[in-house]
Coordinates of C-alpha atoms and ligand atoms in Angstrom, one line a residue:
M26 CA -62.4 83.6 16.6
S27 CA -59.9 85.0 13.7
T28 CA -57.6 83.1 13.2
P29 CA -57.7 79.4 12.6
P30 CA -58.7 77.2 15.1
R31 CA -56.0 74.1 15.7
I32 CA -58.4 71.2 16.5
A33 CA -57.4 66.8 17.4
V34 CA -59.8 64.0 15.6
V35 CA -58.5 60.8 17.7
G36 CA -59.5 58.1 15.0
A37 CA -59.1 57.8 11.4
G38 CA -62.4 55.8 10.7
P39 CA -65.6 56.5 9.8
A40 CA -66.7 58.9 12.8
G41 CA -63.3 60.9 13.2
L42 CA -62.7 61.0 9.3
T43 CA -66.1 62.6 8.9
A44 CA -65.6 65.2 10.9
A45 CA -62.3 65.5 10.6
Y46 CA -63.1 66.1 6.7
A47 CA -66.0 67.9 7.4
L48 CA -64.0 70.8 9.8
A49 CA -60.7 71.0 7.9
R50 CA -63.4 72.0 4.8
T51 CA -64.0 75.0 6.5
G52 CA -60.6 76.3 7.6
A53 CA -60.0 74.2 10.8
R54 CA -56.8 73.1 11.4
V55 CA -57.4 69.6 11.4
E56 CA -54.8 66.9 13.3
V57 CA -56.5 63.1 12.8
H58 CA -54.6 61.3 15.5
E59 CA -54.6 57.1 14.2
A60 CA -53.4 54.6 16.4
G61 CA -53.3 51.9 13.5
P62 CA -51.1 52.2 9.9
E63 CA -53.5 53.1 8.3
V64 CA -57.3 54.7 7.6
G65 CA -60.5 53.4 7.4
G66 CA -60.9 52.0 11.2
L67 CA -63.6 48.5 10.5
S68 CA -64.8 49.7 7.2
R69 CA -61.1 49.6 5.5
T70 CA -60.5 48.2 2.4
L71 CA -57.1 45.2 2.0
D72 CA -55.0 44.8 -0.6
L73 CA -55.3 41.3 -1.4
W74 CA -53.9 38.7 -4.0
N75 CA -54.0 41.4 -6.1
Q76 CA -57.9 42.3 -5.9
R77 CA -60.0 44.2 -3.3
V78 CA -62.0 43.2 0.2
D79 CA -63.9 45.0 3.1
L80 CA -63.4 43.4 6.8
G81 CA -67.0 41.4 6.0
P82 CA -69.6 42.5 3.7
H83 CA -69.3 46.6 4.3
R84 CA -73.2 47.5 2.7
F85 CA -74.0 51.8 2.8
H86 CA -77.7 52.5 3.3
S87 CA -79.0 55.6 4.6
Q88 CA -81.8 57.8 3.8
D89 CA -80.2 61.2 5.3
A90 CA -80.3 63.5 2.7
R91 CA -76.9 65.7 4.3
I92 CA -75.5 61.9 4.1
L93 CA -75.9 61.1 0.5
A94 CA -74.9 64.8 -0.4
L95 CA -71.5 63.7 1.5
F96 CA -71.0 60.5 -0.6
R97 CA -71.3 61.7 -3.5
E98 CA -69.6 64.6 -2.5
V99 CA -66.8 61.9 -1.6
V100 CA -66.9 59.2 -3.9
G101 CA -68.3 61.1 -7.3
E102 CA -68.5 58.8 -9.8
D103 CA -66.7 55.7 -8.7
W104 CA -69.5 53.5 -7.3
G105 CA -71.9 50.5 -8.7
L106 CA -74.8 49.7 -7.9
V107 CA -74.4 46.5 -6.1
R108 CA -77.0 44.3 -6.6
A109 CA -77.6 42.7 -3.5
H110 CA -78.3 39.1 -3.3
P111 CA -78.0 37.6 0.2
G112 CA -78.9 33.7 1.8
I113 CA -79.3 32.2 4.0
F114 CA -77.5 28.7 4.4
R115 CA -79.9 26.3 6.4
E116 CA -78.3 22.7 6.3
A117 CA -80.8 21.8 3.4
H118 CA -81.3 24.8 1.1
V119 CA -80.1 28.4 1.0
L120 CA -83.1 30.6 1.1
D121 CA -83.3 33.9 -1.2
Y122 CA -83.0 37.2 0.2
P123 CA -85.0 39.4 -0.2
L124 CA -87.4 36.5 0.8
R125 CA -90.1 35.0 -1.8
A126 CA -92.6 32.9 -0.1
A127 CA -92.6 30.2 -3.5
D128 CA -88.4 29.5 -2.3
V129 CA -89.9 29.7 1.8
V130 CA -92.5 27.4 1.2
R131 CA -91.0 25.3 -1.3
K132 CA -87.8 25.3 0.4
E133 CA -89.1 24.7 4.4
G134 CA -91.7 22.8 3.5
L135 CA -94.9 24.2 3.7
L136 CA -96.6 22.4 6.8
E137 CA -93.4 24.4 9.2
S138 CA -94.3 27.2 6.9
A139 CA -98.0 27.3 8.3
R140 CA -96.4 26.6 12.0
C141 CA -94.6 29.3 11.4
V142 CA -97.2 31.2 10.7
L143 CA -99.5 30.2 13.2
S144 CA -96.9 30.5 16.1
F145 CA -96.7 33.5 15.3
A146 CA -100.3 34.8 14.8
R147 CA -100.5 33.4 18.4
Q148 CA -97.7 35.5 19.8
Q149 CA -99.8 38.2 17.8
A150 CA -103.0 37.6 19.6
R151 CA -101.8 37.6 23.3
P152 CA -97.9 38.6 23.5
R153 CA -95.0 38.0 25.5
A154 CA -94.7 40.7 28.1
P155 CA -93.2 42.0 30.0
V156 CA -90.2 42.8 26.4
R157 CA -86.8 43.2 28.8
T158 CA -84.9 40.5 26.9
F159 CA -82.9 40.1 23.7
E160 CA -84.8 36.4 23.3
D161 CA -88.7 38.5 24.8
W162 CA -88.6 40.9 21.6
L163 CA -87.8 38.1 19.1
V164 CA -89.9 35.7 20.4
R165 CA -92.6 39.0 21.0
H166 CA -92.7 40.1 17.5
F167 CA -91.6 36.6 15.5
G168 CA -93.3 34.0 17.6
P169 CA -91.6 31.2 19.2
R170 CA -91.3 28.8 16.5
V171 CA -89.9 31.0 14.2
Y172 CA -87.5 32.3 16.7
A173 CA -86.1 28.8 17.6
R174 CA -85.9 28.0 13.6
F175 CA -84.2 31.4 12.5
F176 CA -83.4 32.8 14.8
R177 CA -81.6 31.1 18.3
D178 CA -78.9 29.4 17.2
Y179 CA -77.6 32.3 14.9
N180 CA -77.8 34.7 17.1
E181 CA -76.3 33.0 19.7
K182 CA -73.4 32.2 17.5
F183 CA -73.1 36.0 16.9
F184 CA -73.2 37.2 19.9
G185 CA -71.3 33.7 21.7
V186 CA -74.3 34.1 25.1
P187 CA -77.8 32.4 25.6
L188 CA -80.4 35.4 23.8
G189 CA -82.1 35.8 27.4
Q190 CA -79.0 37.2 28.5
L191 CA -79.3 40.5 26.3
D192 CA -80.6 43.7 26.3
A193 CA -84.2 43.9 24.4
A194 CA -82.1 46.9 23.1
L195 CA -80.3 44.9 20.4
A196 CA -83.6 44.2 18.5
G197 CA -82.6 47.3 16.0
P198 CA -79.0 47.5 15.3
A199 CA -78.9 43.3 15.2
S200 CA -82.1 42.7 12.9
K201 CA -79.9 45.8 10.0
D202 CA -76.3 44.2 10.5
A203 CA -75.8 40.8 13.0
S204 CA -78.7 38.5 11.5
L205 CA -80.2 38.5 8.5
V206 CA -82.8 35.9 9.5
S207 CA -84.9 38.5 10.7
T208 CA -84.8 40.0 7.8
V209 CA -87.1 36.6 7.6
L210 CA -89.2 37.4 9.6
N211 CA -89.5 40.9 8.5
A212 CA -90.5 39.9 5.6
L213 CA -93.5 38.0 7.0
R214 CA -93.7 40.7 9.5
T215 CA -94.4 43.4 6.6
Q216 CA -96.8 41.1 4.4
W217 CA -98.9 40.9 8.0
D218 CA -98.5 44.7 8.2
N219 CA -99.5 44.9 4.2
A220 CA -102.2 42.4 4.2
R221 CA -103.8 44.7 6.9
A222 CA -103.3 48.5 5.3
G223 CA -104.2 46.9 1.5
A224 CA -100.5 48.3 0.5
V225 CA -97.6 46.5 -1.0
K226 CA -94.1 47.4 -0.3
E227 CA -91.6 46.4 -2.5
V228 CA -88.2 45.6 -0.7
T229 CA -84.9 46.2 -1.9
Q230 CA -81.8 45.6 -0.5
D231 CA -79.6 47.1 -4.0
F232 CA -76.8 50.0 -2.7
P233 CA -74.0 52.5 -4.4
Y234 CA -71.1 50.8 -3.8
P235 CA -67.5 52.9 -3.8
V236 CA -65.3 50.7 -6.5
R237 CA -62.5 50.4 -4.6
G238 CA -64.2 49.2 -2.0
T239 CA -65.7 51.3 1.4
G240 CA -62.3 52.2 2.3
M241 CA -61.9 54.0 -0.6
V242 CA -64.1 56.9 0.9
Y243 CA -62.1 57.0 3.7
E244 CA -58.5 56.8 2.0
R245 CA -60.4 60.0 -0.1
M246 CA -61.4 62.1 2.9
A247 CA -58.0 61.4 4.7
R248 CA -56.8 62.7 1.0
G249 CA -59.3 66.0 1.3
V250 CA -57.8 66.3 4.8
R251 CA -54.6 67.1 4.0
E252 CA -55.4 69.0 0.8
H253 CA -56.6 71.6 3.1
G254 CA -53.5 71.5 4.9
G255 CA -54.3 69.2 7.7
E256 CA -52.5 66.2 9.0
V257 CA -53.5 61.9 9.5
F258 CA -51.1 60.7 11.2
L259 CA -51.0 57.2 11.4
D260 CA -50.0 55.4 14.0
S261 CA -49.9 57.9 16.7
R262 CA -51.8 56.9 19.0
V263 CA -53.5 59.4 21.9
E264 CA -52.6 58.4 25.6
A265 CA -53.5 61.0 27.6
L266 CA -56.4 64.1 27.1
E267 CA -54.8 67.6 29.0
V268 CA -56.8 69.5 31.4
Q269 CA -57.4 72.5 32.8
G270 CA -60.1 72.9 35.0
R271 CA -63.1 71.9 32.8
R272 CA -61.7 72.3 29.3
V273 CA -59.4 69.9 27.7
T274 CA -56.3 71.5 26.4
G275 CA -54.7 68.7 24.8
L276 CA -53.4 65.4 23.9
R277 CA -50.3 63.2 24.8
T278 CA -50.1 60.9 22.1
S279 CA -47.2 58.0 21.3
R280 CA -45.9 61.2 19.1
G281 CA -45.4 63.5 22.1
A282 CA -47.6 66.3 23.5
L283 CA -49.4 68.8 21.8
P284 CA -52.1 71.3 22.8
Y285 CA -55.0 71.4 20.7
D286 CA -58.3 74.3 21.1
Y287 CA -60.8 71.2 20.6
V288 CA -60.6 67.6 20.5
V289 CA -62.9 65.4 18.4
S290 CA -62.3 61.5 20.4
S291 CA -64.2 58.3 18.0
A292 CA -61.4 56.3 20.6
P293 CA -63.7 53.8 22.7
L294 CA -65.1 55.6 26.3
A295 CA -64.1 53.5 29.0
P296 CA -60.6 53.9 27.4
L297 CA -61.1 57.5 26.9
V298 CA -62.8 58.2 30.4
S299 CA -59.6 56.6 31.4
Q300 CA -57.6 58.6 30.0
L301 CA -58.9 61.8 31.8
P302 CA -57.1 62.8 34.9
E303 CA -57.6 63.3 38.5
L304 CA -60.7 60.5 38.3
P305 CA -63.6 60.6 41.0
G306 CA -64.6 57.8 42.7
D307 CA -67.5 57.7 41.0
V308 CA -66.3 57.5 37.8
R309 CA -63.3 54.4 38.7
E310 CA -66.5 51.7 40.1
H311 CA -68.6 53.0 37.3
L312 CA -65.0 51.6 35.1
R313 CA -64.0 49.1 37.1
R314 CA -68.0 47.9 36.3
A315 CA -67.6 48.7 32.9
R316 CA -65.3 46.2 31.6
D317 CA -67.7 43.6 33.2
V318 CA -70.5 45.0 31.6
L319 CA -69.9 46.8 28.1
T320 CA -68.8 43.8 26.6
F321 CA -67.8 43.6 23.4
R322 CA -67.1 40.0 20.8
S323 CA -64.1 39.9 18.8
N324 CA -63.9 39.0 14.9
L325 CA -61.8 36.5 12.7
L326 CA -61.7 36.8 9.3
V327 CA -59.9 33.9 7.4
Y328 CA -59.6 35.6 3.7
L329 CA -59.4 32.2 0.9
E330 CA -59.3 32.4 -2.6
V331 CA -60.4 30.1 -4.6
Q332 CA -59.6 29.3 -8.1
S333 CA -62.5 29.9 -9.8
S334 CA -64.7 32.9 -11.0
S335 CA -68.0 32.0 -10.6
L336 CA -68.6 29.7 -6.6
F337 CA -72.0 30.1 -5.9
P338 CA -74.5 33.5 -6.8
Y339 CA -74.5 35.6 -3.1
S340 CA -73.3 38.0 -1.6
W341 CA -72.7 37.2 1.2
L342 CA -74.2 34.0 3.1
E343 CA -75.4 33.7 6.9
M344 CA -74.5 30.3 7.8
H345 CA -77.4 28.8 10.0
T346 CA -76.8 25.1 11.0
P347 CA -74.6 24.0 14.0
A348 CA -72.6 21.8 11.5
V349 CA -69.8 23.9 11.2
R350 CA -68.1 26.5 13.7
V351 CA -67.9 30.2 10.4
G352 CA -70.9 32.9 10.7
R353 CA -70.9 34.6 7.9
V354 CA -69.4 33.6 4.3
T355 CA -69.1 36.6 1.5
N356 CA -68.2 36.3 -1.6
F357 CA -66.4 39.5 -3.1
R358 CA -66.8 38.1 -6.7
N359 CA -70.0 39.3 -6.9
W360 CA -69.6 43.2 -5.0
V361 CA -68.5 44.6 -7.9
P362 CA -66.1 44.0 -11.2
Q363 CA -63.1 46.6 -9.9
L364 CA -62.5 44.4 -6.3
H365 CA -61.1 41.3 -9.3
G366 CA -59.6 43.2 -11.7
A367 CA -58.5 41.1 -14.3
E368 CA -58.3 37.6 -11.4
A369 CA -60.0 34.4 -12.1
S370 CA -59.8 33.7 -8.4
S371 CA -62.9 34.6 -5.9
I372 CA -61.7 35.5 -3.2
L373 CA -64.4 34.2 0.3
C374 CA -64.2 35.7 3.8
M375 CA -64.9 33.6 6.3
E376 CA -66.2 35.1 9.9
Y377 CA -65.9 33.4 13.1
W378 CA -66.8 35.3 16.1
C379 CA -65.3 34.9 19.4
S380 CA -64.4 36.0 22.7
H381 CA -60.7 36.6 23.8
E382 CA -61.0 33.9 26.8
E383 CA -61.8 31.5 23.3
P384 CA -59.1 29.3 22.0
L385 CA -59.9 30.1 18.8
W386 CA -59.0 34.2 19.4
S387 CA -55.6 32.9 20.4
A388 CA -55.0 30.0 17.8
P389 CA -52.4 30.4 15.0
D390 CA -52.8 31.8 11.7
A391 CA -52.3 28.2 9.8
E392 CA -54.7 26.4 11.4
L393 CA -57.8 29.3 11.3
V394 CA -56.8 29.0 7.3
A395 CA -57.3 24.9 7.7
L396 CA -60.5 25.2 9.8
A397 CA -62.2 28.0 7.0
K398 CA -61.0 24.9 4.2
R399 CA -62.1 22.7 6.6
E400 CA -65.9 24.6 6.5
L401 CA -66.1 25.4 3.2
S402 CA -65.4 21.7 1.7
A403 CA -68.2 20.8 4.1
T404 CA -70.8 23.0 2.7
G405 CA -70.1 22.4 -1.1
L406 CA -69.5 26.2 -1.5
D407 CA -66.3 25.9 -2.4
G408 CA -67.4 23.6 -5.2
G409 CA -64.6 21.6 -5.3
A410 CA -62.1 24.1 -6.9
G411 CA -60.0 24.4 -4.9
V412 CA -58.5 27.0 -2.0
A413 CA -54.4 28.3 -3.1
R414 CA -54.3 30.8 -0.4
G415 CA -55.8 31.8 3.1
H416 CA -54.9 35.0 5.2
V417 CA -56.4 35.9 8.9
V418 CA -57.4 39.2 10.0
R419 CA -58.0 39.6 13.9
L420 CA -60.4 42.4 14.7
P421 CA -60.7 42.5 18.5
R422 CA -63.9 44.0 20.5
C423 CA -65.7 45.3 17.4
F424 CA -69.2 44.1 17.7
P425 CA -70.8 45.7 21.4
V426 CA -73.0 43.5 23.5
Y427 CA -75.7 45.5 24.9
R428 CA -76.0 42.8 28.5
P429 CA -78.8 43.8 31.0
G430 CA -78.3 46.9 32.4
Y431 CA -75.8 48.2 30.5
Q432 CA -77.1 51.9 30.6
D433 CA -77.1 52.1 34.2
V434 CA -73.2 52.3 33.4
L435 CA -72.9 54.1 30.0
R436 CA -75.4 57.1 30.7
P437 CA -73.0 58.4 33.7
L438 CA -69.7 57.7 31.7
R439 CA -71.3 59.3 29.2
E440 CA -72.4 61.7 31.5
Y441 CA -69.3 62.7 33.4
L442 CA -67.5 63.3 29.9
G443 CA -70.7 65.8 28.6
G444 CA -69.3 67.6 32.0
F445 CA -66.1 68.9 29.9
E446 CA -65.5 71.7 27.5
R447 CA -64.1 71.4 23.7
L448 CA -64.6 67.3 23.7
G449 CA -66.7 65.8 21.3
N450 CA -67.1 61.9 21.8
I451 CA -68.5 60.1 19.2
G452 CA -68.0 56.5 17.1
R453 CA -68.7 53.0 17.8
G454 CA -66.9 52.5 20.3
G455 CA -67.4 56.5 21.3
Q456 CA -70.6 55.3 21.8
F457 CA -70.7 52.1 22.3
S458 CA -73.3 51.7 19.5
Y459 CA -73.7 48.8 17.7
N460 CA -74.4 50.7 14.9
S461 CA -73.1 51.1 10.9
Q462 CA -71.4 53.7 8.7
D463 CA -73.8 56.3 8.2
A464 CA -74.8 56.2 11.9
N465 CA -70.8 57.5 12.1
W466 CA -70.9 59.9 9.3
R467 CA -73.8 61.8 10.9
M468 CA -71.9 62.1 14.5
G469 CA -69.0 62.9 12.9
L470 CA -71.0 66.0 10.8
E471 CA -73.1 66.8 14.3
A472 CA -69.4 66.8 16.1
A473 CA -67.8 69.1 13.3
D474 CA -71.4 71.7 13.6
Q475 CA -70.9 71.6 18.0
A476 CA -66.9 72.3 17.5
R477 CA -67.1 74.8 15.1
A478 CA -70.5 76.9 17.7
A479 CA -67.5 75.6 20.9
L480 CA -65.5 77.8 19.5
G481 CA -67.0 80.4 17.5
W482 CA -65.3 80.1 13.6
Ligands
FAD522 C1 -67.6 42.8 9.7 C2 -68.6 43.8 10.3 C3 -69.1 44.3 9.5 C4 -69.5 46.0 9.0 N1 -70.6 45.8 8.2 C5 -71.1 46.8 8.4 C6 -72.8 47.5 7.1 O1 -72.6 46.3 5.6 N2 -72.4 48.8 6.6 C7 -72.1 49.5 7.5 O2 -72.4 50.8 7.6 N3 -71.5 49.4 8.4 C8 -70.8 48.3 9.5 N4 -69.9 47.8 9.9 C9 -69.7 49.0 10.7 C10 -68.7 48.9 10.5 O3 -67.4 49.2 10.1 C11 -68.6 50.8 11.7 O4 -70.1 50.5 11.8 C12 -67.4 52.0 11.4 O5 -66.4 51.5 11.1 C13 -67.5 52.8 13.0 O6 -67.0 53.2 12.6 P1 -65.9 54.4 14.2 O7 -65.2 55.5 13.1 O8 -67.0 53.8 14.3 O9 -65.0 53.4 14.6 P2 -63.9 52.2 14.2 O10 -64.0 52.2 12.5 O11 -63.5 51.5 14.6 O12 -62.2 53.3 13.7 C14 -61.8 53.7 15.3 C15 -60.8 54.4 14.9 O13 -60.0 55.1 15.9 C16 -59.0 54.8 16.1 N5 -58.3 54.4 17.9 C17 -59.0 54.0 18.7 N6 -58.6 54.1 19.5 C18 -57.5 55.5 19.3 C19 -56.6 55.8 20.3 N7 -56.2 55.7 21.4 N8 -55.1 57.0 18.9 C20 -55.6 57.1 18.2 N9 -57.0 56.2 17.7 C21 -57.4 55.6 18.2 C22 -59.0 52.8 15.4 O14 -57.1 52.7 15.0 C23 -60.0 53.1 14.5 O15 -59.2 53.0 13.5 C24 -69.5 46.5 10.0 C25 -68.6 45.8 11.5 C26 -67.5 45.0 11.0 C27 -66.8 44.8 12.1

């Protein structure tokens, strides 16, 4: 191709913007269509009460040289090291992470710690088989006692169903994003592995963090796209794909119909498939099943401004107590100082995971703020300081839930999309993948490579 190809990217989250940024740098004419009023997707940062806050804790980790190079290129020197200090809030105490054996034994008790280790050792000797569900996987890897004590209640709060009803595939990602408790047990396992291998590994969770919040990265990528002659259209929802034969030729958006040489989409998978014309009967059937099988958990974020600059030392706390409904509390005061600037207060983000059918999802904001204030006070995490104000953000369908058999619906839908030329399908929703930013960057870079190869650009 001698004239620059015209490429559309659907969605201005991490996946879409990485693809758009990588393509715009090559001279392609890139247009990003974002349904919402701002860039960053689930990784955006809000301006709130003169401070900056993310949508829950957003840490960045990668070992991939290409991803790290992109981070350096976009963020430059504008990052600080977050001395991550997560904690596990139990009913009677908070456990530190990374785990310190002395801390665990002192707080959980010698007897209980010994019982957990014994139960784990028994499971190692006679492993549970077969491993089909998430519960099987957890019991198999950590023993029934540890499972019941550390994993079950917290993860059921998160997923909203018994863990025996979830696919074992959740084990990897859930241990990264959803359950810090898993790190307790990973540490136990690491100690066990190390003891056997005679090795010592240092566990660290420190990570580089953009000084204006996670969303700063995506604001800069969007600026980069525009600087290279591309466009990032906000409030521009993609409603349908234009197709000739098996080739995608354009989009219908809330801005009108537009021709493109190639489309990279980071929109959720099932809606994307349903935007293709003339769907065969079996694909319509898979889409119908997807409504029941490819389900998501939603997240209600209640931000509270607490009138104190030193509430508790943790960056975030996972709430392992059934006494409160809140699942995780992030204290942005303990990230990088540029987030709070000269303000003397601390902004906490209280996360409530739920489905749309639960009354909590449609509760009025004032009720949610009142609930969060009550629960904060009940845990003592407010240190007796007053709450100045609250703010609610709703994240619909943000956590994919891997139900048993979900692959049987996912695979044929992916294969159907894969049969179309000039179409890339990426992202957390696009792949129905419980993943983090770095995985979406990788998908974005790979989609850009594939688009260039297909277009000979
Ligand atoms: C509470 C929480 C905590 C997290 N913690 C971490 C963490 O610590 N570390 C980490 O790396 N990751 C974390 N993540 C995950 C991370 O936020 C996601 O992996 C990442 O944002 C996904 O990027 P994406 O581009 O695939 O999707 P999204 O961020 O969802 O962006 C997709 C975009 O596409 C737009 N869109 C969808 N359909 C259309 C359409 N038809 N037309 C136009 N636009 C459309 C959406 O509006 C959205 O802006 C967390 C997520 C949550 C919710």
